[in-house]
XYZ file of C-alpha atoms in Angstrom:
509
model
C 19.939 -44.420 29.820
C 20.119 -45.206 26.102
C 17.304 -47.404 24.785
C 18.306 -50.960 23.967
C 18.843 -51.475 20.249
C 16.877 -54.261 18.648
C 17.899 -56.133 15.533
C 15.369 -55.820 12.743
C 14.881 -58.076 9.762
C 14.838 -56.937 6.140
C 11.058 -56.443 6.192
C 11.457 -53.614 8.721
C 13.715 -51.614 6.400
C 11.471 -52.448 3.483
C 8.547 -50.935 5.406
C 10.619 -47.833 6.223
C 11.194 -47.351 2.491
C 7.665 -48.129 1.355
C 5.798 -46.089 3.981
C 8.231 -43.191 4.428
C 6.636 -39.754 4.165
C 9.558 -38.737 1.956
C 9.267 -39.460 -1.770
C 11.685 -42.304 -2.599
C 12.609 -44.209 -5.743
C 15.377 -46.557 -6.894
C 16.672 -46.735 -10.481
C 19.414 -48.678 -12.181
C 22.550 -46.984 -13.508
C 20.645 -45.945 -16.668
C 17.728 -44.286 -14.870
C 15.250 -47.165 -15.279
C 12.836 -47.331 -12.329
C 13.264 -50.461 -10.224
C 11.502 -49.518 -7.005
C 9.065 -46.775 -5.945
C 7.598 -46.131 -2.502
C 3.939 -45.529 -1.638
C 4.288 -41.732 -1.327
C 5.857 -41.439 -4.783
C 3.179 -43.635 -6.346
C 0.381 -41.510 -4.899
C 1.924 -38.227 -6.000
C 3.302 -39.012 -9.449
C 2.172 -42.292 -10.836
C -1.382 -42.884 -9.636
C -2.468 -45.681 -7.303
C -0.475 -48.646 -6.023
C -2.313 -50.802 -8.551
C -0.442 -48.914 -11.313
C 2.963 -49.997 -9.985
C 3.432 -52.538 -12.768
C 3.131 -49.840 -15.424
C 5.758 -47.689 -13.691
C 8.563 -50.161 -13.051
C 10.802 -50.349 -16.112
C 10.155 -46.803 -17.310
C 12.858 -44.129 -17.389
C 12.584 -41.623 -14.554
C 13.248 -38.793 -17.035
C 9.735 -39.305 -18.413
C 8.307 -37.779 -15.240
C 10.692 -34.804 -15.088
C 9.838 -31.448 -16.658
C 11.340 -31.252 -20.144
C 13.241 -28.036 -19.339
C 14.947 -29.682 -16.343
C 16.035 -32.931 -17.992
C 19.408 -31.641 -19.231
C 20.313 -30.509 -15.708
C 19.270 -33.861 -14.251
C 21.327 -35.787 -16.818
C 24.369 -33.623 -16.060
C 24.102 -34.220 -12.296
C 23.411 -37.943 -12.843
C 26.570 -38.253 -14.962
C 28.542 -36.425 -12.273
C 27.280 -38.821 -9.612
C 27.982 -41.835 -11.829
C 31.501 -40.636 -12.630
C 32.557 -39.535 -9.128
C 30.395 -42.020 -7.194
C 29.095 -39.288 -4.900
C 25.724 -38.014 -3.714
C 24.317 -35.029 -5.631
C 21.545 -32.567 -4.754
C 19.501 -30.386 -7.082
C 16.062 -28.859 -7.545
C 13.701 -29.799 -10.346
C 10.112 -29.806 -11.538
C 7.991 -32.927 -11.971
C 4.452 -33.538 -13.180
C 2.085 -34.892 -10.533
C -0.523 -37.550 -11.271
C -3.197 -34.870 -11.744
C -1.054 -33.036 -14.301
C 0.072 -29.972 -12.365
C 3.757 -29.120 -11.999
C 5.434 -29.421 -8.596
C 8.839 -28.319 -7.317
C 11.228 -30.631 -5.451
C 14.625 -30.702 -3.816
C 16.165 -34.040 -4.832
C 19.020 -36.034 -3.318
C 20.481 -38.788 -5.503
C 22.870 -41.322 -3.920
C 24.705 -43.962 -5.956
C 24.828 -47.517 -4.589
C 28.224 -49.030 -5.395
C 29.089 -52.720 -5.605
C 32.663 -53.880 -6.396
C 33.608 -50.347 -7.435
C 30.725 -50.000 -9.882
C 27.492 -48.013 -9.580
C 24.635 -50.502 -9.833
C 21.678 -48.488 -8.496
C 20.641 -44.940 -7.583
C 18.501 -44.106 -4.549
C 16.548 -40.849 -4.913
C 14.715 -38.918 -2.201
C 12.667 -35.790 -2.912
C 11.309 -33.064 -0.632
C 8.196 -31.190 -1.748
C 9.278 -27.547 -2.154
C 5.990 -26.204 -3.562
C 5.237 -23.985 -0.559
C 8.792 -22.678 -0.578
C 8.549 -21.969 -4.313
C 5.343 -20.001 -3.774
C 7.078 -17.923 -1.128
C 10.164 -17.499 -3.300
C 8.011 -16.179 -6.146
C 6.335 -13.837 -3.692
C 9.768 -12.519 -2.751
C 10.531 -11.803 -6.400
C 7.259 -9.887 -6.672
C 8.076 -7.545 -3.791
C 11.340 -6.162 -2.447
C 9.972 -5.212 0.958
C 11.713 -6.525 4.074
C 8.349 -7.629 5.448
C 7.859 -10.070 2.591
C 11.395 -11.408 3.023
C 10.752 -11.959 6.731
C 7.413 -13.618 6.017
C 9.045 -16.001 3.566
C 11.902 -16.814 5.953
C 9.569 -17.454 8.869
C 6.990 -19.393 6.860
C 9.595 -21.535 5.118
C 11.408 -22.286 8.384
C 8.147 -23.327 10.057
C 7.149 -25.684 7.243
C 10.651 -27.074 6.820
C 10.915 -27.850 10.529
C 7.837 -30.076 10.201
C 9.617 -32.023 7.465
C 12.830 -32.204 9.486
C 10.939 -33.674 12.439
C 9.963 -36.680 10.331
C 13.286 -37.037 8.517
C 15.452 -36.670 11.615
C 13.202 -38.960 13.645
C 13.343 -41.883 11.229
C 17.056 -41.350 10.634
C 17.706 -41.656 14.368
C 15.566 -44.823 14.588
C 17.618 -46.382 11.811
C 20.919 -45.288 13.360
C 20.064 -46.828 16.742
C 18.963 -50.106 15.147
C 22.162 -50.620 13.142
C 25.336 -52.168 14.529
C 28.069 -49.561 14.956
C 30.453 -51.646 12.896
C 28.170 -51.579 9.869
C 28.873 -49.139 6.996
C 25.188 -48.201 7.208
C 25.717 -46.849 10.730
C 28.117 -44.214 9.389
C 25.676 -43.233 6.629
C 22.774 -42.961 9.078
C 24.932 -40.808 11.356
C 25.684 -38.499 8.432
C 21.958 -38.090 7.792
C 21.395 -37.194 11.453
C 24.203 -34.648 11.362
C 22.833 -33.055 8.182
C 19.413 -32.824 9.831
C 20.943 -31.135 12.875
C 22.650 -28.540 10.672
C 19.421 -27.930 8.756
C 17.609 -27.337 12.056
C 20.198 -24.728 13.006
C 19.711 -23.044 9.643
C 15.943 -22.782 10.026
C 16.475 -21.482 13.559
C 18.552 -18.633 12.156
C 15.850 -17.947 9.568
C 13.193 -17.729 12.289
C 15.423 -15.364 14.239
C 15.763 -13.221 11.117
C 12.010 -13.168 10.568
C 11.375 -12.038 14.149
C 13.888 -9.211 13.830
C 12.480 -8.019 10.518
C 8.774 -8.445 11.223
C 6.852 -5.347 10.219
C 4.226 -3.896 12.536
C 0.621 -3.100 11.722
C -0.541 0.476 12.248
C -3.838 2.344 12.271
C -4.102 3.450 8.662
C -6.372 5.921 6.888
C -7.117 4.090 3.636
C -8.061 7.266 1.776
C -4.727 8.827 2.687
C -2.853 5.689 1.646
C -4.613 5.684 -1.733
C -3.563 9.319 -2.180
C 0.016 8.371 -1.273
C 0.029 5.602 -3.911
C -1.793 7.523 -6.640
C 1.409 8.450 -8.491
C 2.635 4.847 -8.514
C -0.780 3.589 -9.615
C -0.927 5.997 -12.554
C 2.598 5.003 -13.543
C 2.003 1.238 -13.577
C -1.264 1.356 -15.546
C 0.236 3.307 -18.450
C -1.330 5.804 -20.818
C -4.114 3.758 -22.427
C -5.925 3.110 -19.127
C -7.585 5.843 -17.078
C -8.112 5.650 -13.329
C -10.762 7.360 -11.227
C -11.143 7.631 -7.463
C -14.360 7.708 -5.435
C -13.345 8.067 -1.786
C -16.107 8.411 0.791
C -15.515 10.467 3.902
C -16.214 9.304 7.452
C -14.151 6.126 7.238
C -12.689 4.568 10.358
C -9.053 3.533 10.401
C -7.957 -0.056 9.810
C -5.114 -1.995 11.423
C -2.681 -3.037 8.686
C 0.999 -2.704 7.829
C 1.171 0.303 5.424
C 3.588 -1.253 2.922
C 1.344 -4.321 2.632
C -1.676 -2.120 1.928
C 0.368 -0.399 -0.783
C 1.249 -3.806 -2.266
C -2.438 -4.772 -2.190
C -3.452 -1.620 -4.089
C -0.731 -1.979 -6.720
C -1.316 -5.720 -7.281
C -5.056 -5.298 -7.812
C -4.553 -2.276 -10.056
C -1.998 -4.092 -12.211
C -4.376 -7.059 -12.470
C -7.163 -4.739 -13.649
C -4.871 -3.089 -16.198
C -3.829 -6.469 -17.635
C -7.510 -7.339 -18.132
C -7.785 -4.393 -20.564
C -5.125 -4.891 -23.269
C -6.899 -2.387 -25.543
C -7.348 0.192 -22.797
C -10.206 1.044 -20.495
C -11.060 2.519 -17.113
C -10.327 1.547 -13.517
C -12.317 2.943 -10.592
C -10.945 2.692 -7.051
C -13.572 3.445 -4.419
C -13.955 3.385 -0.640
C -16.982 3.567 1.627
C -17.976 2.670 5.197
C -19.807 -0.635 5.468
C -21.588 -2.406 8.320
C -22.385 -6.118 8.506
C -25.300 -6.601 10.915
C -28.319 -8.885 11.285
C -30.016 -7.379 8.226
C -27.032 -7.940 5.916
C -25.504 -11.043 7.496
C -27.191 -13.399 5.042
C -25.344 -11.674 2.193
C -21.987 -12.310 3.868
C -22.078 -15.804 5.299
C -18.328 -15.841 6.004
C -18.049 -12.285 7.341
C -18.295 -11.440 11.034
C -20.639 -8.681 12.162
C -19.036 -5.292 12.607
C -17.903 -2.078 10.945
C -15.680 -2.228 7.883
C -14.060 -0.100 5.236
C -15.091 -1.429 1.828
C -12.407 -1.003 -0.833
C -13.358 -1.797 -4.435
C -11.238 -1.957 -7.600
C -13.437 -2.122 -10.697
C -12.455 -2.393 -14.366
C -14.426 -2.551 -17.609
C -12.168 -5.158 -19.174
C -12.732 -8.599 -20.627
C -14.195 -10.178 -17.497
C -13.875 -13.794 -16.367
C -16.111 -16.875 -16.410
C -17.205 -18.417 -13.112
C -14.693 -21.270 -13.226
C -11.817 -18.779 -13.512
C -13.195 -16.651 -10.666
C -13.030 -19.693 -8.405
C -9.288 -20.062 -9.067
C -7.978 -16.498 -9.279
C -6.582 -16.530 -5.731
C -4.724 -19.844 -6.191
C -0.905 -19.595 -6.292
C 0.611 -19.836 -9.790
C -2.813 -19.652 -11.454
C -2.756 -17.290 -14.425
C -4.750 -16.976 -17.637
C -2.043 -14.873 -19.313
C 1.068 -16.047 -21.145
C 4.106 -15.424 -18.987
C 2.006 -14.658 -15.908
C 3.452 -15.825 -12.577
C 0.034 -16.114 -10.946
C 1.015 -14.795 -7.523
C -0.300 -11.206 -7.524
C -3.849 -12.080 -6.448
C -2.616 -14.828 -4.130
C -0.448 -12.204 -2.417
C -3.397 -9.802 -2.238
C -5.545 -12.446 -0.550
C -2.813 -13.193 2.018
C -2.483 -9.491 2.860
C -6.244 -9.137 3.374
C -6.480 -12.272 5.513
C -3.525 -11.148 7.650
C -5.492 -7.964 8.405
C -8.506 -10.138 9.395
C -10.380 -8.940 6.330
C -12.258 -10.509 3.423
C -11.757 -10.364 -0.342
C -14.122 -11.440 -3.122
C -14.417 -11.120 -6.893
C -17.403 -10.572 -9.182
C -17.074 -10.902 -12.945
C -18.720 -12.071 -16.143
C -17.211 -12.280 -19.628
C -17.582 -8.949 -21.386
C -18.744 -6.984 -18.323
C -15.511 -6.317 -16.442
C -14.394 -7.346 -12.973
C -14.775 -5.967 -9.445
C -12.584 -6.965 -6.514
C -14.125 -6.066 -3.143
C -12.159 -5.965 0.105
C -13.685 -5.589 3.570
C -11.184 -4.467 6.215
C -12.409 -4.279 9.828
C -12.420 -0.845 11.417
C -10.198 -0.791 14.481
C -11.847 -0.450 17.928
C -11.748 3.281 18.719
C -12.690 4.169 15.142
C -15.533 1.677 14.764
C -18.123 4.417 14.383
C -16.062 6.176 11.738
C -14.619 9.662 11.842
C -14.366 12.556 9.414
C -11.314 12.269 7.217
C -11.039 15.739 5.842
C -7.833 17.530 4.989
C -6.005 18.929 7.951
C -3.632 21.834 7.675
C -0.609 20.867 9.763
C 0.266 24.557 10.137
C -3.130 25.565 11.461
C -2.032 25.147 15.070
C -3.268 22.697 17.695
C -6.787 23.192 18.985
C -6.374 20.775 21.896
C -2.625 20.012 21.975
C -0.382 21.486 24.624
C 2.794 23.142 23.412
C 5.780 20.786 23.722
C 9.518 21.315 23.512
C 10.874 19.004 20.835
C 14.468 18.251 19.819
C 14.786 17.313 16.130
C 17.946 15.430 15.074
C 18.321 14.837 11.333
C 21.443 14.936 9.146
C 19.485 15.895 6.025
C 19.011 19.644 6.130
C 15.836 19.682 4.047
C 14.109 17.015 6.126
C 15.153 18.721 9.328
C 13.802 22.017 8.091
C 10.480 20.439 7.110
C 10.004 18.757 10.474
C 10.951 21.969 12.250
C 8.454 23.976 10.226
C 5.565 21.570 10.766
C 6.151 21.365 14.505
C 6.407 25.119 14.889
C 3.171 25.441 12.939
C 1.562 23.295 15.611
C 2.735 25.686 18.305
C 5.599 23.565 19.595
C 9.016 24.871 20.656
C 11.765 23.234 18.604
C 15.481 22.634 19.019
C 17.423 21.245 16.050
C 20.670 19.334 15.604
C 22.458 17.884 12.574
C 23.923 14.843 14.370
C 23.944 12.946 17.639
C 26.934 14.776 19.083
C 25.326 18.189 18.578
C 22.083 16.879 20.075
C 23.776 15.686 23.276
C 25.507 19.039 23.641
C 22.173 20.856 23.318
C 20.554 18.621 25.942
C 23.345 19.229 28.437
C 23.226 23.004 27.944
C 19.452 23.540 27.689
C 17.941 24.497 31.043
C 14.289 23.911 30.170
C 12.303 20.708 29.844
C 12.562 18.664 26.620
C 9.452 16.551 26.063
C 10.288 14.717 22.862
C 13.292 13.614 20.813
C 12.639 13.119 17.086
C 15.671 11.460 15.511
C 16.702 9.839 12.266
C 17.705 6.189 12.682
C 20.806 6.073 10.473
C 23.445 8.724 11.198
C 27.241 8.701 11.367
C 29.050 8.028 14.649
C 25.948 8.114 16.873
C 22.866 6.518 15.300
C 19.310 7.144 16.409
C 19.048 4.133 18.704
C 22.310 4.939 20.500
C 21.316 8.590 20.778
C 17.983 7.708 22.377
C 19.725 5.590 25.020
C 22.271 8.309 25.815
C 19.467 10.881 25.905
C 17.433 8.844 28.374
C 20.439 8.456 30.635
C 20.433 12.270 30.914
C 16.669 12.863 30.789
C 14.926 9.598 31.737
C 11.376 10.778 31.010
C 11.931 12.021 27.449
C 9.769 10.422 24.756
C 11.278 9.369 21.426
C 10.158 9.244 17.801
C 12.402 7.401 15.336
C 12.370 8.227 11.614
C 13.872 6.149 8.813
C 13.539 5.172 5.192
C 14.730 1.644 5.999
C 11.897 0.490 8.241
C 11.593 -0.103 11.957
C 12.848 -3.705 12.055
C 16.207 -2.655 13.525
C 14.619 -1.282 16.718
C 14.963 -3.310 19.899
C 12.397 -3.538 22.712
C 14.234 -1.052 24.947
C 14.282 1.533 22.178
C 10.554 1.088 21.549
C 9.635 1.923 25.160
C 7.716 5.240 25.202
C 8.536 5.698 21.524
C 7.036 5.429 18.044
C 8.414 4.872 14.559
C 7.670 7.075 11.544
C 8.402 5.620 8.126
C 9.876 7.901 5.481
C 8.502 9.304 3.257
C 5.751 10.765 5.409
C 3.209 13.546 5.109
C 3.188 16.426 7.586
C -0.082 15.145 9.041
C 1.581 11.804 9.693
C 4.172 13.621 11.780
C 1.498 15.572 13.636
C -0.497 12.420 14.358
C 2.573 10.590 15.622
C 3.442 13.414 18.005
C -0.136 13.499 19.301
C -0.149 9.736 19.816
C 2.828 9.998 22.156
C 1.062 12.471 24.416
C -2.489 11.111 24.162
């Protein structure tokens, strides 16, 4: 049963305007402010007591100078065509910092003439932070994080907007022109909800998975990139302790963390200098707990990035992890913010120590994952040395790149395994049907012509239900479904031989 609609007086709608959580303002046809709601006053103009100094001023005064031409153009379009316009812009908040907004401007027409404009603005600061983060990294994980985070935050806003729009619609007589406008708002909100739903679906499909990672090995993997980004006038040294436990983190995010902190160190030394990247095991217990008031007890890997650059005063150190904060001309101010988010997502801790003239040290504590909490030797392992404890397995390798297939075949044979190889899915199925012996493991590339890796694994399991599967790809594992992941693992290209060996062992552990 529909709730009974109640007629409201003008004061009700006045309260909806004044106390709305959306930022609202009314100007005349020339942009002169005539009315401002409470939310707008708090954010842009100060307190409600300052209202008298705001009314009568041109709204352009509060818009970023670089965005004024765009606003004037859209305002003229709305004035000329008498239609609602939408655009994004920057405005200066009451405390002086710049904020990003999505603005809707609707002309109010009387006797065929525009007499007022009603503006509503949505705070897009969080979205802008995430958008900048996307520009800083091309990884699918970051894209998914932005899509999911933005959809979550935007749904909170839509709850308020759609709710009040529906209240207004139900309180207005169906014959009123306002009823049609309120219905349009409700419909737009419904479509926006569908859009954010699709974004959440995308983020779930693309979400990267954390893995047990050897930090020393990951630093070695990124060494070439690190040396490239720091240039020739900065030297880099590595001090990697042995006996580190493994940490649970998504490998590409750890790589982003290393590169962001290294680039930050390099930019602190415009005349050149030295960066030292070091690792060591670290334990927070009763004796050291007072030194780490925010850190839980346990075993950690301590990662440090130290430079001998210009250093920073204490007030700058307190702000370095804030989004958009930068002390350099042209700096976006999101590299360290991204680094902090990566560390926190891995349940770790990050801190900075610096003084002007003495350089800067960023210290990261990443918790050692359960089974490795006591640490383990991390020496070099020869993947051809042969398994000391592994049983020999029969493994079918399917890869359309001859050189990759040959490498995988060689590494597996060096471990004492029996290998069968195929260039594509069709050849692999023929081998399986003709081979009389047991096949323990299928290692397949994800992207191949005609029969891709996921389809091949399903066909293979229909013939040999107990076969285990390892997928390989340079695209990432986001395309795998739950059925494909059963009794299987994913190996990201490029990989080291030891990565392949470890993945095979993990399947038969």
